[in-house]
mmCIF file of C-alpha atoms in Angstrom:
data_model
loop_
_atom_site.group_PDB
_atom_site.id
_atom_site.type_symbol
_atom_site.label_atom_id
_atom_site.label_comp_id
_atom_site.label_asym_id
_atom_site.label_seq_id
_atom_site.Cartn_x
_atom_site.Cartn_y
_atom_site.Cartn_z
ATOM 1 C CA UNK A 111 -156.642 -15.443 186.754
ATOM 2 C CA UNK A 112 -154.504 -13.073 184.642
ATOM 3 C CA UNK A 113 -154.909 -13.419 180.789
ATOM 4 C CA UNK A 114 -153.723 -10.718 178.311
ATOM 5 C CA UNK A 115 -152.923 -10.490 174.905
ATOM 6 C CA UNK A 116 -149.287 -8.810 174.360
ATOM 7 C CA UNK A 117 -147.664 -7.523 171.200
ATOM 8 C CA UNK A 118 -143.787 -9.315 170.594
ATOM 9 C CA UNK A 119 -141.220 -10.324 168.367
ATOM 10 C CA UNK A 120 -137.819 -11.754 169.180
ATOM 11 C CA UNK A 121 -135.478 -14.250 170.099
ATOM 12 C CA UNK A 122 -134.454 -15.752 173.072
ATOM 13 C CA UNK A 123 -131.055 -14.947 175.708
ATOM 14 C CA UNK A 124 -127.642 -15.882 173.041
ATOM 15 C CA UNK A 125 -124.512 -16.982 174.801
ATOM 16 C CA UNK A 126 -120.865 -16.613 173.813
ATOM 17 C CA UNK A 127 -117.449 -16.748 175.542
ATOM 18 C CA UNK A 128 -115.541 -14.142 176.897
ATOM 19 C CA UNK A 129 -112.061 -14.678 178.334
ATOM 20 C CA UNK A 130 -112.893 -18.020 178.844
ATOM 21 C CA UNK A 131 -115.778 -17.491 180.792
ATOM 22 C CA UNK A 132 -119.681 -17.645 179.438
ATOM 23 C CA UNK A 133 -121.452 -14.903 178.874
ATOM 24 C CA UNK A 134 -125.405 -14.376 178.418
ATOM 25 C CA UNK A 135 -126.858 -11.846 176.479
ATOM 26 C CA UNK A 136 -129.679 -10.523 174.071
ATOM 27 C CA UNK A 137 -129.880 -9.309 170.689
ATOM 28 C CA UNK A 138 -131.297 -5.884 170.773
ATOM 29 C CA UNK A 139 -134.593 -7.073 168.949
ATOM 30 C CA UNK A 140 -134.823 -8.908 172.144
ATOM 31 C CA UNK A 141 -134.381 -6.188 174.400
ATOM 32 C CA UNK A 142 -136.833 -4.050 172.562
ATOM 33 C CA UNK A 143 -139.427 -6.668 172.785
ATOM 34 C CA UNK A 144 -138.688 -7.452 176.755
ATOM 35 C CA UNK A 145 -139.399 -3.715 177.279
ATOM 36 C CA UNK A 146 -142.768 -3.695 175.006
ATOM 37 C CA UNK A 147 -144.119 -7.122 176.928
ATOM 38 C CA UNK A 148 -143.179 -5.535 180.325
ATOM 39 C CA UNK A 149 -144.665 -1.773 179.311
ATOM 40 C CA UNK A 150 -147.590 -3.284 178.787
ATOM 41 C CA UNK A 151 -148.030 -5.874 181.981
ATOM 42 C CA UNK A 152 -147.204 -2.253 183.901
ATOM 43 C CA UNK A 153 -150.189 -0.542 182.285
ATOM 44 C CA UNK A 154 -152.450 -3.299 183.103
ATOM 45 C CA UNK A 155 -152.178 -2.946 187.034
ATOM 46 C CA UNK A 156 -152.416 -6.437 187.673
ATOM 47 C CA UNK A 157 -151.610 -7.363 190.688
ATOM 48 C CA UNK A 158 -148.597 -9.456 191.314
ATOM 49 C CA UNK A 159 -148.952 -13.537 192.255
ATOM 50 C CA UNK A 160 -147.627 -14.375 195.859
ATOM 51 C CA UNK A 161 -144.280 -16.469 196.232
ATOM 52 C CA UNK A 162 -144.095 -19.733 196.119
ATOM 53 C CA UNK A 163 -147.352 -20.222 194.891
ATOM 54 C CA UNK A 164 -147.472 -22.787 191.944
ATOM 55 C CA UNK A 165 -149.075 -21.641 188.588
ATOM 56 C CA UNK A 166 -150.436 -22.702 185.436
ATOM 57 C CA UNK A 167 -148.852 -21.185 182.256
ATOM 58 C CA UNK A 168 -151.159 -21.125 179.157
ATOM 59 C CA UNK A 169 -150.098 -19.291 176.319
ATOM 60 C CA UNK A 170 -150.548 -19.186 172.400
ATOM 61 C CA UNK A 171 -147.455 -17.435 169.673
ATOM 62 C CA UNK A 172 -148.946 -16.202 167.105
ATOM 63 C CA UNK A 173 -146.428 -15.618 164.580
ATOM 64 C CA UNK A 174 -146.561 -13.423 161.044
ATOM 65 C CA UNK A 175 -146.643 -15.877 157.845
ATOM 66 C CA UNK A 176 -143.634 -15.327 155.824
ATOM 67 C CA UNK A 177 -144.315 -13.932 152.360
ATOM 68 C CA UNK A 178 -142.201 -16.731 151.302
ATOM 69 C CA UNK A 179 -144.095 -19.193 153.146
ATOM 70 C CA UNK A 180 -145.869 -21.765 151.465
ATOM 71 C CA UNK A 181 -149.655 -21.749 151.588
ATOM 72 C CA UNK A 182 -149.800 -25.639 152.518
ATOM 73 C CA UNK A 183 -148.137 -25.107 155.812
ATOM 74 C CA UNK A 184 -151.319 -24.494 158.156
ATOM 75 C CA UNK A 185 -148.980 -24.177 161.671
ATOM 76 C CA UNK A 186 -145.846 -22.700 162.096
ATOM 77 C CA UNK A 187 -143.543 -25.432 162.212
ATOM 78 C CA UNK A 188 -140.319 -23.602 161.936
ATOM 79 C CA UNK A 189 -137.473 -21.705 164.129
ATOM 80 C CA UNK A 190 -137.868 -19.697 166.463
ATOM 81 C CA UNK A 191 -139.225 -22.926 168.598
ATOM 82 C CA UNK A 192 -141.604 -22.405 171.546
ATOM 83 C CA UNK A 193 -138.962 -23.029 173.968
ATOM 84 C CA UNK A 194 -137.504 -19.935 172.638
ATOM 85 C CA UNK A 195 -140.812 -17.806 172.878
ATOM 86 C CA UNK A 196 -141.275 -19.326 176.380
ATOM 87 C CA UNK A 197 -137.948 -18.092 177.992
ATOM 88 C CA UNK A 198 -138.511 -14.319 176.517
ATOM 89 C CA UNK A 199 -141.953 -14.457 178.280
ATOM 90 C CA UNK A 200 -140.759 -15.516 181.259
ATOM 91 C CA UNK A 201 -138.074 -12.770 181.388
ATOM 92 C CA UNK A 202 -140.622 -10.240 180.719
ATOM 93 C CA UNK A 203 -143.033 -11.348 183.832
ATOM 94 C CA UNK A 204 -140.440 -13.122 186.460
ATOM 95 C CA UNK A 205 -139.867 -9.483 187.684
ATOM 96 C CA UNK A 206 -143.238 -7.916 187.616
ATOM 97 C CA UNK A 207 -146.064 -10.321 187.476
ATOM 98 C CA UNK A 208 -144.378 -13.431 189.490
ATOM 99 C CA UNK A 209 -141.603 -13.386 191.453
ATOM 100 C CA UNK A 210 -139.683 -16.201 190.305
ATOM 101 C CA UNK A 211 -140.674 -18.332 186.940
ATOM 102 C CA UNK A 212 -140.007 -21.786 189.160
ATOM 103 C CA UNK A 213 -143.354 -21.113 189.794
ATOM 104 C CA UNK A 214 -144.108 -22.048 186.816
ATOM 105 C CA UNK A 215 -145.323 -25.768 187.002
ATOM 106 C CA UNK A 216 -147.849 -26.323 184.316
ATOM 107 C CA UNK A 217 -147.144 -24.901 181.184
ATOM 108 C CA UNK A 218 -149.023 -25.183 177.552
ATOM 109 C CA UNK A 219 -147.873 -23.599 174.569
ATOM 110 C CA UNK A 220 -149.314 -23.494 170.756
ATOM 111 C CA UNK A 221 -147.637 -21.837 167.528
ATOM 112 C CA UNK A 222 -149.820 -20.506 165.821
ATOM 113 C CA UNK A 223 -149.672 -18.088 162.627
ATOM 114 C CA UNK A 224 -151.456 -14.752 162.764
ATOM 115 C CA UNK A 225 -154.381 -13.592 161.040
ATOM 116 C CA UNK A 226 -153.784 -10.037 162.160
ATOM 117 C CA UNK A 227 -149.807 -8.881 160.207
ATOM 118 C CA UNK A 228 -148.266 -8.582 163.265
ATOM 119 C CA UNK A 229 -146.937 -10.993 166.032
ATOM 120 C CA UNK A 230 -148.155 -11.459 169.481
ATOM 121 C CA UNK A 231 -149.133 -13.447 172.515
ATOM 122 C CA UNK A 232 -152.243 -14.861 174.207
ATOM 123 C CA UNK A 233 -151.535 -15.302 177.894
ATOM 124 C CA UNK A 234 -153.534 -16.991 180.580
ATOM 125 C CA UNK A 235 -151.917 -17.496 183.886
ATOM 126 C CA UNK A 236 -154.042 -19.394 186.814
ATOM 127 C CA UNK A 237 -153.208 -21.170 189.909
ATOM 128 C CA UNK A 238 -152.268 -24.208 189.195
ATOM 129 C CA UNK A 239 -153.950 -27.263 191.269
ATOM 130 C CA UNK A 240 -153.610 -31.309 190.887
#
């Protein structure tokens, strides 16, 4: 069992075309908060999950409320989606923590908003059984 609570804000990979070809990339936000998630999963010394070993994905966004925001809204229900917040997390541990995120088989995700002024993540990851 490997659960850690991570610091974060960003979006996910952007695409455009190039010469007629695709091309995948990230904002620079991104890339800052890729190398923060990472830092910090290198600090820990946890010790990487085998291949090909299925796992269980349990994680919780909390976000920052907007100043803006209105006071009735009690979950984040607005862009970025979790799909979005899923893929950056991925990136961050697909190199470091499990070799390939197709391990992934089981995944929960909440939105939630933060009670501390800053974003960040709650992470649980388990072997994941039937």
């Amino acid at each position: 069992t490997h659960a850690w609570t991570s610091v974060s804000t960003g979006w996910g990979a952007r695409g455009s075309w190039t010469n007629g070809k695709p091309r995948t990339y990230y904002h620079k936000n991104t890339v800052a908060a890729l190398e923060a998630i990472r830092t910090m999963v290198h600090a820990m010394h946890i010790k990487p999950f085998p291949p090909h070993i299925p796992l269980k994905l349990e994680v919780t966004y909390y976000r920052t409320r907007p100043k803006w925001g209105l006071k009735r809204e009690t979950l984040p229900c607005r862009k970025p989606d979790s799909s979005n917040f899923q893929k950056l997390l991925e990136d961050c541990l697909s190199p470091i923590l499990v070799p390939d995120d197709a391990q992934f088989t089981t995944t929960i995700e909440k939105k939630r908003w933060s009670t501390t002024g800053y974003g960040y993540y709650d992470i649980s990851i388990d072997e994941d059984t039937l």
